[in-house]
């Protein structure tokens, strides 16, 4: 009996009481209950000899290609309808963008990190989450994927119909200035990048976080909400590759004149 009491006492001392909710939990080793990834080097020559480097670029290309294909088709379906009541409307467009980001980030997060957006890649580079060559490679592949995705949509719709429906390109709506459009895009892009950083924060796995989270879900939901707010202003860019790909394939003054604002 005494032996059992001694075992209980040793167990209680070995595993101290957990910290109350809202207090900083500390581990016994280094004072942290999470591990922050080491900063990425500015240039890592070994990346160029690694298949995972090129596989990640291919994943970004495919993801951005599919993203443009689905979303631009949705936009053109709404724009070409005789009655808005017979289409998914702005809400459907927003769901298409948000839903595709959710699905594609989920699919590619383990391969490339699931950026699918040069703004996200640039932000993560500034935070030293990836090297400069990888960031440039991602951005190039994202833009190429977006161009190809919009090009396939143009092939399906035909040159005449595609041009008549503005090709899913972004432009500032009547009643708004270029400054309005630029401001809306800056705020919308900030919301997206802020959500990405929050959803992928290493502290999320800490034992005092108490908020289990699937990272693609809040990211996709942020894209959905931003589109609801800014589609009436610029059509919503918040993704330079999305705006560039549609503008290049559309290739008319309407798509280029206000490209910087969108």
JSON list of N, CA and C in Angstrom, two decimals, residues 29-105:
[
{"chain": "A", "resi": 29, "resn": "UNK", "atom": "N", "xyz": [11.95, 22.42, -20.70]},
{"chain": "A", "resi": 29, "resn": "UNK", "atom": "CA", "xyz": [13.23, 22.41, -21.41]},
{"chain": "A", "resi": 29, "resn": "UNK", "atom": "C", "xyz": [13.72, 23.79, -21.78]},
{"chain": "A", "resi": 30, "resn": "UNK", "atom": "N", "xyz": [13.00, 24.47, -22.67]},
{"chain": "A", "resi": 30, "resn": "UNK", "atom": "CA", "xyz": [13.50, 25.75, -23.18]},
{"chain": "A", "resi": 30, "resn": "UNK", "atom": "C", "xyz": [12.53, 26.90, -22.94]},
{"chain": "A", "resi": 31, "resn": "UNK", "atom": "N", "xyz": [11.50, 26.71, -22.12]},
{"chain": "A", "resi": 31, "resn": "UNK", "atom": "CA", "xyz": [10.57, 27.78, -21.83]},
{"chain": "A", "resi": 31, "resn": "UNK", "atom": "C", "xyz": [9.49, 27.94, -22.87]},
{"chain": "A", "resi": 32, "resn": "UNK", "atom": "N", "xyz": [9.49, 27.11, -23.94]},
{"chain": "A", "resi": 32, "resn": "UNK", "atom": "CA", "xyz": [8.48, 27.20, -24.98]},
{"chain": "A", "resi": 32, "resn": "UNK", "atom": "C", "xyz": [7.85, 25.83, -25.18]},
{"chain": "A", "resi": 33, "resn": "UNK", "atom": "N", "xyz": [6.55, 25.84, -25.48]},
{"chain": "A", "resi": 33, "resn": "UNK", "atom": "CA", "xyz": [5.89, 24.58, -25.79]},
{"chain": "A", "resi": 33, "resn": "UNK", "atom": "C", "xyz": [5.61, 24.49, -27.29]},
{"chain": "A", "resi": 34, "resn": "UNK", "atom": "N", "xyz": [6.33, 25.25, -28.08]},
{"chain": "A", "resi": 34, "resn": "UNK", "atom": "CA", "xyz": [6.25, 25.18, -29.53]},
{"chain": "A", "resi": 34, "resn": "UNK", "atom": "C", "xyz": [7.64, 25.39, -30.09]},
{"chain": "A", "resi": 35, "resn": "UNK", "atom": "N", "xyz": [7.85, 25.03, -31.33]},
{"chain": "A", "resi": 35, "resn": "UNK", "atom": "CA", "xyz": [9.14, 25.18, -31.96]},
{"chain": "A", "resi": 35, "resn": "UNK", "atom": "C", "xyz": [9.01, 26.04, -33.19]},
{"chain": "A", "resi": 36, "resn": "UNK", "atom": "N", "xyz": [9.68, 27.17, -33.19]},
{"chain": "A", "resi": 36, "resn": "UNK", "atom": "CA", "xyz": [9.64, 28.10, -34.31]},
{"chain": "A", "resi": 36, "resn": "UNK", "atom": "C", "xyz": [10.62, 27.62, -35.38]},
{"chain": "A", "resi": 37, "resn": "UNK", "atom": "N", "xyz": [10.19, 27.50, -36.65]},
{"chain": "A", "resi": 37, "resn": "UNK", "atom": "CA", "xyz": [11.12, 27.07, -37.70]},
{"chain": "A", "resi": 37, "resn": "UNK", "atom": "C", "xyz": [12.29, 28.04, -37.84]},
{"chain": "A", "resi": 38, "resn": "UNK", "atom": "N", "xyz": [13.44, 27.51, -38.16]},
{"chain": "A", "resi": 38, "resn": "UNK", "atom": "CA", "xyz": [14.63, 28.36, -38.35]},
{"chain": "A", "resi": 38, "resn": "UNK", "atom": "C", "xyz": [14.43, 29.24, -39.57]},
{"chain": "A", "resi": 39, "resn": "UNK", "atom": "N", "xyz": [14.93, 30.49, -39.54]},
{"chain": "A", "resi": 39, "resn": "UNK", "atom": "CA", "xyz": [14.80, 31.38, -40.71]},
{"chain": "A", "resi": 39, "resn": "UNK", "atom": "C", "xyz": [15.46, 30.78, -41.94]},
{"chain": "A", "resi": 40, "resn": "UNK", "atom": "N", "xyz": [14.82, 30.93, -43.07]},
{"chain": "A", "resi": 40, "resn": "UNK", "atom": "CA", "xyz": [15.37, 30.40, -44.32]},
{"chain": "A", "resi": 40, "resn": "UNK", "atom": "C", "xyz": [16.55, 31.26, -44.76]},
{"chain": "A", "resi": 41, "resn": "UNK", "atom": "N", "xyz": [17.59, 30.67, -45.34]},
{"chain": "A", "resi": 41, "resn": "UNK", "atom": "CA", "xyz": [18.71, 31.47, -45.85]},
{"chain": "A", "resi": 41, "resn": "UNK", "atom": "C", "xyz": [18.28, 32.29, -47.06]},
{"chain": "A", "resi": 42, "resn": "UNK", "atom": "N", "xyz": [18.97, 33.37, -47.32]},
{"chain": "A", "resi": 42, "resn": "UNK", "atom": "CA", "xyz": [18.61, 34.21, -48.47]},
{"chain": "A", "resi": 42, "resn": "UNK", "atom": "C", "xyz": [18.77, 33.41, -49.76]},
{"chain": "A", "resi": 43, "resn": "UNK", "atom": "N", "xyz": [19.86, 32.69, -49.88]},
{"chain": "A", "resi": 43, "resn": "UNK", "atom": "CA", "xyz": [20.11, 31.83, -51.04]},
{"chain": "A", "resi": 43, "resn": "UNK", "atom": "C", "xyz": [20.63, 30.49, -50.54]},
{"chain": "A", "resi": 44, "resn": "UNK", "atom": "N", "xyz": [20.01, 29.42, -51.01]},
{"chain": "A", "resi": 44, "resn": "UNK", "atom": "CA", "xyz": [20.43, 28.08, -50.63]},
{"chain": "A", "resi": 44, "resn": "UNK", "atom": "C", "xyz": [20.75, 27.30, -51.91]},
{"chain": "A", "resi": 45, "resn": "UNK", "atom": "N", "xyz": [22.04, 27.20, -52.28]},
{"chain": "A", "resi": 45, "resn": "UNK", "atom": "CA", "xyz": [22.41, 26.54, -53.54]},
{"chain": "A", "resi": 45, "resn": "UNK", "atom": "C", "xyz": [21.96, 25.08, -53.62]},
{"chain": "A", "resi": 46, "resn": "UNK", "atom": "N", "xyz": [21.81, 24.43, -52.48]},
{"chain": "A", "resi": 46, "resn": "UNK", "atom": "CA", "xyz": [21.42, 23.02, -52.51]},
{"chain": "A", "resi": 46, "resn": "UNK", "atom": "C", "xyz": [19.99, 22.82, -53.03]},
{"chain": "A", "resi": 47, "resn": "UNK", "atom": "N", "xyz": [19.18, 23.88, -53.00]},
{"chain": "A", "resi": 47, "resn": "UNK", "atom": "CA", "xyz": [17.80, 23.75, -53.48]},
{"chain": "A", "resi": 47, "resn": "UNK", "atom": "C", "xyz": [17.76, 23.38, -54.95]},
{"chain": "A", "resi": 48, "resn": "UNK", "atom": "N", "xyz": [18.71, 23.90, -55.73]},
{"chain": "A", "resi": 48, "resn": "UNK", "atom": "CA", "xyz": [18.68, 23.69, -57.18]},
{"chain": "A", "resi": 48, "resn": "UNK", "atom": "C", "xyz": [18.96, 22.24, -57.57]},
{"chain": "A", "resi": 49, "resn": "UNK", "atom": "N", "xyz": [19.50, 21.46, -56.66]},
{"chain": "A", "resi": 49, "resn": "UNK", "atom": "CA", "xyz": [19.77, 20.05, -56.93]},
{"chain": "A", "resi": 49, "resn": "UNK", "atom": "C", "xyz": [18.74, 19.13, -56.28]},
{"chain": "A", "resi": 50, "resn": "UNK", "atom": "N", "xyz": [17.71, 19.72, -55.72]},
{"chain": "A", "resi": 50, "resn": "UNK", "atom": "CA", "xyz": [16.69, 18.94, -55.03]},
{"chain": "A", "resi": 50, "resn": "UNK", "atom": "C", "xyz": [15.41, 18.86, -55.87]},
{"chain": "A", "resi": 51, "resn": "UNK", "atom": "N", "xyz": [14.90, 17.64, -56.04]},
{"chain": "A", "resi": 51, "resn": "UNK", "atom": "CA", "xyz": [13.66, 17.45, -56.80]},
{"chain": "A", "resi": 51, "resn": "UNK", "atom": "C", "xyz": [12.48, 18.14, -56.11]},
{"chain": "A", "resi": 52, "resn": "UNK", "atom": "N", "xyz": [12.49, 18.23, -54.78]},
{"chain": "A", "resi": 52, "resn": "UNK", "atom": "CA", "xyz": [11.38, 18.85, -54.06]},
{"chain": "A", "resi": 52, "resn": "UNK", "atom": "C", "xyz": [11.22, 20.32, -54.43]},
{"chain": "A", "resi": 53, "resn": "UNK", "atom": "N", "xyz": [12.32, 20.97, -54.79]},
{"chain": "A", "resi": 53, "resn": "UNK", "atom": "CA", "xyz": [12.27, 22.38, -55.20]},
{"chain": "A", "resi": 53, "resn": "UNK", "atom": "C", "xyz": [11.44, 22.54, -56.47]},
{"chain": "A", "resi": 54, "resn": "UNK", "atom": "N", "xyz": [11.71, 21.71, -57.46]},
{"chain": "A", "resi": 54, "resn": "UNK", "atom": "CA", "xyz": [11.01, 21.79, -58.74]},
{"chain": "A", "resi": 54, "resn": "UNK", "atom": "C", "xyz": [9.59, 21.23, -58.62]},
{"chain": "A", "resi": 55, "resn": "UNK", "atom": "N", "xyz": [9.41, 20.23, -57.79]},
{"chain": "A", "resi": 55, "resn": "UNK", "atom": "CA", "xyz": [8.07, 19.69, -57.55]},
{"chain": "A", "resi": 55, "resn": "UNK", "atom": "C", "xyz": [7.17, 20.75, -56.94]},
{"chain": "A", "resi": 56, "resn": "UNK", "atom": "N", "xyz": [7.73, 21.55, -56.02]},
{"chain": "A", "resi": 56, "resn": "UNK", "atom": "CA", "xyz": [6.95, 22.62, -55.39]},
{"chain": "A", "resi": 56, "resn": "UNK", "atom": "C", "xyz": [6.54, 23.67, -56.43]},
{"chain": "A", "resi": 57, "resn": "UNK", "atom": "N", "xyz": [7.45, 24.01, -57.33]},
{"chain": "A", "resi": 57, "resn": "UNK", "atom": "CA", "xyz": [7.11, 24.97, -58.39]},
{"chain": "A", "resi": 57, "resn": "UNK", "atom": "C", "xyz": [6.01, 24.44, -59.30]},
{"chain": "A", "resi": 58, "resn": "UNK", "atom": "N", "xyz": [6.08, 23.17, -59.63]},
{"chain": "A", "resi": 58, "resn": "UNK", "atom": "CA", "xyz": [5.04, 22.55, -60.47]},
{"chain": "A", "resi": 58, "resn": "UNK", "atom": "C", "xyz": [3.70, 22.58, -59.75]},
{"chain": "A", "resi": 59, "resn": "UNK", "atom": "N", "xyz": [3.73, 22.32, -58.44]},
{"chain": "A", "resi": 59, "resn": "UNK", "atom": "CA", "xyz": [2.49, 22.35, -57.65]},
{"chain": "A", "resi": 59, "resn": "UNK", "atom": "C", "xyz": [1.88, 23.75, -57.67]},
{"chain": "A", "resi": 60, "resn": "UNK", "atom": "N", "xyz": [2.70, 24.79, -57.58]},
{"chain": "A", "resi": 60, "resn": "UNK", "atom": "CA", "xyz": [2.19, 26.16, -57.63]},
{"chain": "A", "resi": 60, "resn": "UNK", "atom": "C", "xyz": [1.61, 26.47, -59.01]},
{"chain": "A", "resi": 61, "resn": "UNK", "atom": "N", "xyz": [2.25, 25.98, -60.05]},
{"chain": "A", "resi": 61, "resn": "UNK", "atom": "CA", "xyz": [1.75, 26.19, -61.42]},
{"chain": "A", "resi": 61, "resn": "UNK", "atom": "C", "xyz": [0.38, 25.53, -61.59]},
{"chain": "A", "resi": 62, "resn": "UNK", "atom": "N", "xyz": [0.28, 24.27, -61.21]},
{"chain": "A", "resi": 62, "resn": "UNK", "atom": "CA", "xyz": [-0.98, 23.53, -61.38]},
{"chain": "A", "resi": 62, "resn": "UNK", "atom": "C", "xyz": [-2.10, 24.15, -60.54]},
{"chain": "A", "resi": 63, "resn": "UNK", "atom": "N", "xyz": [-1.78, 24.52, -59.30]},
{"chain": "A", "resi": 63, "resn": "UNK", "atom": "CA", "xyz": [-2.79, 25.09, -58.42]},
{"chain": "A", "resi": 63, "resn": "UNK", "atom": "C", "xyz": [-3.32, 26.42, -58.97]},
{"chain": "A", "resi": 64, "resn": "UNK", "atom": "N", "xyz": [-2.41, 27.28, -59.44]},
{"chain": "A", "resi": 64, "resn": "UNK", "atom": "CA", "xyz": [-2.85, 28.58, -59.96]},
{"chain": "A", "resi": 64, "resn": "UNK", "atom": "C", "xyz": [-3.59, 28.41, -61.28]},
{"chain": "A", "resi": 65, "resn": "UNK", "atom": "N", "xyz": [-3.18, 27.44, -62.07]},
{"chain": "A", "resi": 65, "resn": "UNK", "atom": "CA", "xyz": [-3.89, 27.13, -63.32]},
{"chain": "A", "resi": 65, "resn": "UNK", "atom": "C", "xyz": [-5.34, 26.75, -63.02]},
{"chain": "A", "resi": 66, "resn": "UNK", "atom": "N", "xyz": [-5.53, 25.82, -62.09]},
{"chain": "A", "resi": 66, "resn": "UNK", "atom": "CA", "xyz": [-6.88, 25.39, -61.74]},
{"chain": "A", "resi": 66, "resn": "UNK", "atom": "C", "xyz": [-7.68, 26.51, -61.11]},
{"chain": "A", "resi": 67, "resn": "UNK", "atom": "N", "xyz": [-7.01, 27.32, -60.31]},
{"chain": "A", "resi": 67, "resn": "UNK", "atom": "CA", "xyz": [-7.67, 28.45, -59.65]},
{"chain": "A", "resi": 67, "resn": "UNK", "atom": "C", "xyz": [-8.25, 29.41, -60.69]},
{"chain": "A", "resi": 68, "resn": "UNK", "atom": "N", "xyz": [-7.46, 29.79, -61.67]},
{"chain": "A", "resi": 68, "resn": "UNK", "atom": "CA", "xyz": [-7.93, 30.72, -62.72]},
{"chain": "A", "resi": 68, "resn": "UNK", "atom": "C", "xyz": [-9.00, 30.06, -63.58]},
{"chain": "A", "resi": 69, "resn": "UNK", "atom": "N", "xyz": [-8.82, 28.80, -63.88]},
{"chain": "A", "resi": 69, "resn": "UNK", "atom": "CA", "xyz": [-9.78, 28.11, -64.75]},
{"chain": "A", "resi": 69, "resn": "UNK", "atom": "C", "xyz": [-11.18, 28.13, -64.13]},
{"chain": "A", "resi": 70, "resn": "UNK", "atom": "N", "xyz": [-11.30, 27.73, -62.89]},
{"chain": "A", "resi": 70, "resn": "UNK", "atom": "CA", "xyz": [-12.61, 27.66, -62.24]},
{"chain": "A", "resi": 70, "resn": "UNK", "atom": "C", "xyz": [-13.18, 29.05, -61.99]},
{"chain": "A", "resi": 71, "resn": "UNK", "atom": "N", "xyz": [-12.37, 29.95, -61.47]},
{"chain": "A", "resi": 71, "resn": "UNK", "atom": "CA", "xyz": [-12.89, 31.25, -61.06]},
{"chain": "A", "resi": 71, "resn": "UNK", "atom": "C", "xyz": [-13.26, 32.14, -62.25]},
{"chain": "A", "resi": 72, "resn": "UNK", "atom": "N", "xyz": [-12.42, 32.16, -63.28]},
{"chain": "A", "resi": 72, "resn": "UNK", "atom": "CA", "xyz": [-12.73, 33.00, -64.44]},
{"chain": "A", "resi": 72, "resn": "UNK", "atom": "C", "xyz": [-13.96, 32.46, -65.17]},
{"chain": "A", "resi": 73, "resn": "UNK", "atom": "N", "xyz": [-14.10, 31.15, -65.25]},
{"chain": "A", "resi": 73, "resn": "UNK", "atom": "CA", "xyz": [-15.31, 30.58, -65.85]},
{"chain": "A", "resi": 73, "resn": "UNK", "atom": "C", "xyz": [-16.55, 30.99, -65.06]},
{"chain": "A", "resi": 74, "resn": "UNK", "atom": "N", "xyz": [-16.43, 31.01, -63.73]},
{"chain": "A", "resi": 74, "resn": "UNK", "atom": "CA", "xyz": [-17.57, 31.42, -62.89]},
{"chain": "A", "resi": 74, "resn": "UNK", "atom": "C", "xyz": [-17.91, 32.88, -63.13]},
{"chain": "A", "resi": 75, "resn": "UNK", "atom": "N", "xyz": [-16.90, 33.72, -63.17]},
{"chain": "A", "resi": 75, "resn": "UNK", "atom": "CA", "xyz": [-17.12, 35.16, -63.41]},
{"chain": "A", "resi": 75, "resn": "UNK", "atom": "C", "xyz": [-17.80, 35.38, -64.75]},
{"chain": "A", "resi": 76, "resn": "UNK", "atom": "N", "xyz": [-17.33, 34.69, -65.77]},
{"chain": "A", "resi": 76, "resn": "UNK", "atom": "CA", "xyz": [-17.90, 34.88, -67.11]},
{"chain": "A", "resi": 76, "resn": "UNK", "atom": "C", "xyz": [-19.31, 34.31, -67.20]},
{"chain": "A", "resi": 77, "resn": "UNK", "atom": "N", "xyz": [-19.58, 33.27, -66.46]},
{"chain": "A", "resi": 77, "resn": "UNK", "atom": "CA", "xyz": [-20.93, 32.73, -66.44]},
{"chain": "A", "resi": 77, "resn": "UNK", "atom": "C", "xyz": [-21.93, 33.73, -65.87]},
{"chain": "A", "resi": 78, "resn": "UNK", "atom": "N", "xyz": [-21.52, 34.43, -64.83]},
{"chain": "A", "resi": 78, "resn": "UNK", "atom": "CA", "xyz": [-22.38, 35.46, -64.24]},
{"chain": "A", "resi": 78, "resn": "UNK", "atom": "C", "xyz": [-22.50, 36.66, -65.16]},
{"chain": "A", "resi": 79, "resn": "UNK", "atom": "N", "xyz": [-21.37, 37.08, -65.75]},
{"chain": "A", "resi": 79, "resn": "UNK", "atom": "CA", "xyz": [-21.38, 38.26, -66.62]},
{"chain": "A", "resi": 79, "resn": "UNK", "atom": "C", "xyz": [-22.18, 38.03, -67.90]},
{"chain": "A", "resi": 80, "resn": "UNK", "atom": "N", "xyz": [-22.21, 36.80, -68.39]},
{"chain": "A", "resi": 80, "resn": "UNK", "atom": "CA", "xyz": [-22.90, 36.53, -69.65]},
{"chain": "A", "resi": 80, "resn": "UNK", "atom": "C", "xyz": [-24.36, 36.14, -69.52]},
{"chain": "A", "resi": 81, "resn": "UNK", "atom": "N", "xyz": [-24.86, 36.03, -68.30]},
{"chain": "A", "resi": 81, "resn": "UNK", "atom": "CA", "xyz": [-26.25, 35.63, -68.11]},
{"chain": "A", "resi": 81, "resn": "UNK", "atom": "C", "xyz": [-27.20, 36.78, -68.42]},
{"chain": "A", "resi": 82, "resn": "UNK", "atom": "N", "xyz": [-28.35, 36.47, -69.00]},
{"chain": "A", "resi": 82, "resn": "UNK", "atom": "CA", "xyz": [-29.33, 37.50, -69.30]},
{"chain": "A", "resi": 82, "resn": "UNK", "atom": "C", "xyz": [-30.00, 38.02, -68.05]},
{"chain": "A", "resi": 83, "resn": "UNK", "atom": "N", "xyz": [-30.13, 37.15, -67.06]},
{"chain": "A", "resi": 83, "resn": "UNK", "atom": "CA", "xyz": [-30.73, 37.54, -65.79]},
{"chain": "A", "resi": 83, "resn": "UNK", "atom": "C", "xyz": [-29.83, 37.10, -64.65]},
{"chain": "A", "resi": 84, "resn": "UNK", "atom": "N", "xyz": [-29.53, 38.01, -63.74]},
{"chain": "A", "resi": 84, "resn": "UNK", "atom": "CA", "xyz": [-28.67, 37.68, -62.60]},
{"chain": "A", "resi": 84, "resn": "UNK", "atom": "C", "xyz": [-29.32, 36.64, -61.69]},
{"chain": "A", "resi": 85, "resn": "UNK", "atom": "N", "xyz": [-30.64, 36.55, -61.76]},
{"chain": "A", "resi": 85, "resn": "UNK", "atom": "CA", "xyz": [-31.34, 35.57, -60.92]},
{"chain": "A", "resi": 85, "resn": "UNK", "atom": "C", "xyz": [-31.08, 34.14, -61.38]},
{"chain": "A", "resi": 86, "resn": "UNK", "atom": "N", "xyz": [-30.64, 33.98, -62.62]},
{"chain": "A", "resi": 86, "resn": "UNK", "atom": "CA", "xyz": [-30.39, 32.64, -63.15]},
{"chain": "A", "resi": 86, "resn": "UNK", "atom": "C", "xyz": [-28.94, 32.21, -62.95]},
{"chain": "A", "resi": 87, "resn": "UNK", "atom": "N", "xyz": [-28.16, 33.01, -62.23]},
{"chain": "A", "resi": 87, "resn": "UNK", "atom": "CA", "xyz": [-26.74, 32.70, -62.01]},
{"chain": "A", "resi": 87, "resn": "UNK", "atom": "C", "xyz": [-26.46, 32.62, -60.51]},
{"chain": "A", "resi": 88, "resn": "UNK", "atom": "N", "xyz": [-25.23, 32.28, -60.19]},
{"chain": "A", "resi": 88, "resn": "UNK", "atom": "CA", "xyz": [-24.84, 32.22, -58.79]},
{"chain": "A", "resi": 88, "resn": "UNK", "atom": "C", "xyz": [-24.62, 33.60, -58.19]},
{"chain": "A", "resi": 89, "resn": "UNK", "atom": "N", "xyz": [-24.49, 34.63, -59.04]},
{"chain": "A", "resi": 89, "resn": "UNK", "atom": "CA", "xyz": [-24.35, 36.00, -58.55]},
{"chain": "A", "resi": 89, "resn": "UNK", "atom": "C", "xyz": [-23.01, 36.26, -57.87]},
{"chain": "A", "resi": 90, "resn": "UNK", "atom": "N", "xyz": [-22.91, 37.42, -57.21]},
{"chain": "A", "resi": 90, "resn": "UNK", "atom": "CA", "xyz": [-21.67, 37.81, -56.53]},
{"chain": "A", "resi": 90, "resn": "UNK", "atom": "C", "xyz": [-21.31, 36.80, -55.44]},
{"chain": "A", "resi": 91, "resn": "UNK", "atom": "N", "xyz": [-22.32, 36.34, -54.73]},
{"chain": "A", "resi": 91, "resn": "UNK", "atom": "CA", "xyz": [-22.05, 35.37, -53.66]},
{"chain": "A", "resi": 91, "resn": "UNK", "atom": "C", "xyz": [-21.43, 34.09, -54.22]},
{"chain": "A", "resi": 92, "resn": "UNK", "atom": "N", "xyz": [-21.92, 33.65, -55.36]},
{"chain": "A", "resi": 92, "resn": "UNK", "atom": "CA", "xyz": [-21.37, 32.45, -55.99]},
{"chain": "A", "resi": 92, "resn": "UNK", "atom": "C", "xyz": [-19.95, 32.65, -56.46]},
{"chain": "A", "resi": 93, "resn": "UNK", "atom": "N", "xyz": [-19.67, 33.84, -57.01]},
{"chain": "A", "resi": 93, "resn": "UNK", "atom": "CA", "xyz": [-18.30, 34.14, -57.43]},
{"chain": "A", "resi": 93, "resn": "UNK", "atom": "C", "xyz": [-17.37, 34.11, -56.23]},
{"chain": "A", "resi": 94, "resn": "UNK", "atom": "N", "xyz": [-17.81, 34.74, -55.14]},
{"chain": "A", "resi": 94, "resn": "UNK", "atom": "CA", "xyz": [-16.99, 34.78, -53.92]},
{"chain": "A", "resi": 94, "resn": "UNK", "atom": "C", "xyz": [-16.75, 33.36, -53.40]},
{"chain": "A", "resi": 95, "resn": "UNK", "atom": "N", "xyz": [-17.79, 32.51, -53.45]},
{"chain": "A", "resi": 95, "resn": "UNK", "atom": "CA", "xyz": [-17.63, 31.13, -53.00]},
{"chain": "A", "resi": 95, "resn": "UNK", "atom": "C", "xyz": [-16.68, 30.36, -53.91]},
{"chain": "A", "resi": 96, "resn": "UNK", "atom": "N", "xyz": [-16.72, 30.65, -55.21]},
{"chain": "A", "resi": 96, "resn": "UNK", "atom": "CA", "xyz": [-15.82, 29.97, -56.14]},
{"chain": "A", "resi": 96, "resn": "UNK", "atom": "C", "xyz": [-14.37, 30.29, -55.81]},
{"chain": "A", "resi": 97, "resn": "UNK", "atom": "N", "xyz": [-14.08, 31.56, -55.56]},
{"chain": "A", "resi": 97, "resn": "UNK", "atom": "CA", "xyz": [-12.71, 31.97, -55.22]},
{"chain": "A", "resi": 97, "resn": "UNK", "atom": "C", "xyz": [-12.30, 31.39, -53.87]},
{"chain": "A", "resi": 98, "resn": "UNK", "atom": "N", "xyz": [-13.14, 31.56, -52.85]},
{"chain": "A", "resi": 98, "resn": "UNK", "atom": "CA", "xyz": [-12.80, 31.08, -51.53]},
{"chain": "A", "resi": 98, "resn": "UNK", "atom": "C", "xyz": [-12.72, 29.56, -51.46]},
{"chain": "A", "resi": 99, "resn": "UNK", "atom": "N", "xyz": [-13.67, 28.89, -52.12]},
{"chain": "A", "resi": 99, "resn": "UNK", "atom": "CA", "xyz": [-13.69, 27.43, -52.12]},
{"chain": "A", "resi": 99, "resn": "UNK", "atom": "C", "xyz": [-12.50, 26.82, -52.83]},
{"chain": "A", "resi": 100, "resn": "UNK", "atom": "N", "xyz": [-12.10, 27.43, -53.95]},
{"chain": "A", "resi": 100, "resn": "UNK", "atom": "CA", "xyz": [-10.93, 26.92, -54.66]},
{"chain": "A", "resi": 100, "resn": "UNK", "atom": "C", "xyz": [-9.66, 27.12, -53.85]},
{"chain": "A", "resi": 101, "resn": "UNK", "atom": "N", "xyz": [-9.54, 28.26, -53.18]},
{"chain": "A", "resi": 101, "resn": "UNK", "atom": "CA", "xyz": [-8.36, 28.47, -52.35]},
{"chain": "A", "resi": 101, "resn": "UNK", "atom": "C", "xyz": [-8.32, 27.45, -51.22]},
{"chain": "A", "resi": 102, "resn": "UNK", "atom": "N", "xyz": [-9.46, 27.20, -50.60]},
{"chain": "A", "resi": 102, "resn": "UNK", "atom": "CA", "xyz": [-9.51, 26.20, -49.54]},
{"chain": "A", "resi": 102, "resn": "UNK", "atom": "C", "xyz": [-9.04, 24.84, -50.05]},
{"chain": "A", "resi": 103, "resn": "UNK", "atom": "N", "xyz": [-9.59, 24.40, -51.19]},
{"chain": "A", "resi": 103, "resn": "UNK", "atom": "CA", "xyz": [-9.25, 23.08, -51.72]},
{"chain": "A", "resi": 103, "resn": "UNK", "atom": "C", "xyz": [-7.80, 23.01, -52.18]},
{"chain": "A", "resi": 104, "resn": "UNK", "atom": "N", "xyz": [-7.33, 24.04, -52.87]},
{"chain": "A", "resi": 104, "resn": "UNK", "atom": "CA", "xyz": [-5.98, 24.00, -53.43]},
{"chain": "A", "resi": 104, "resn": "UNK", "atom": "C", "xyz": [-4.91, 24.15, -52.36]},
{"chain": "A", "resi": 105, "resn": "UNK", "atom": "N", "xyz": [-5.15, 24.99, -51.36]},
{"chain": "A", "resi": 105, "resn": "UNK", "atom": "CA", "xyz": [-4.19, 25.10, -50.26]},
{"chain": "A", "resi": 105, "resn": "UNK", "atom": "C", "xyz": [-4.11, 23.77, -49.52]}
]
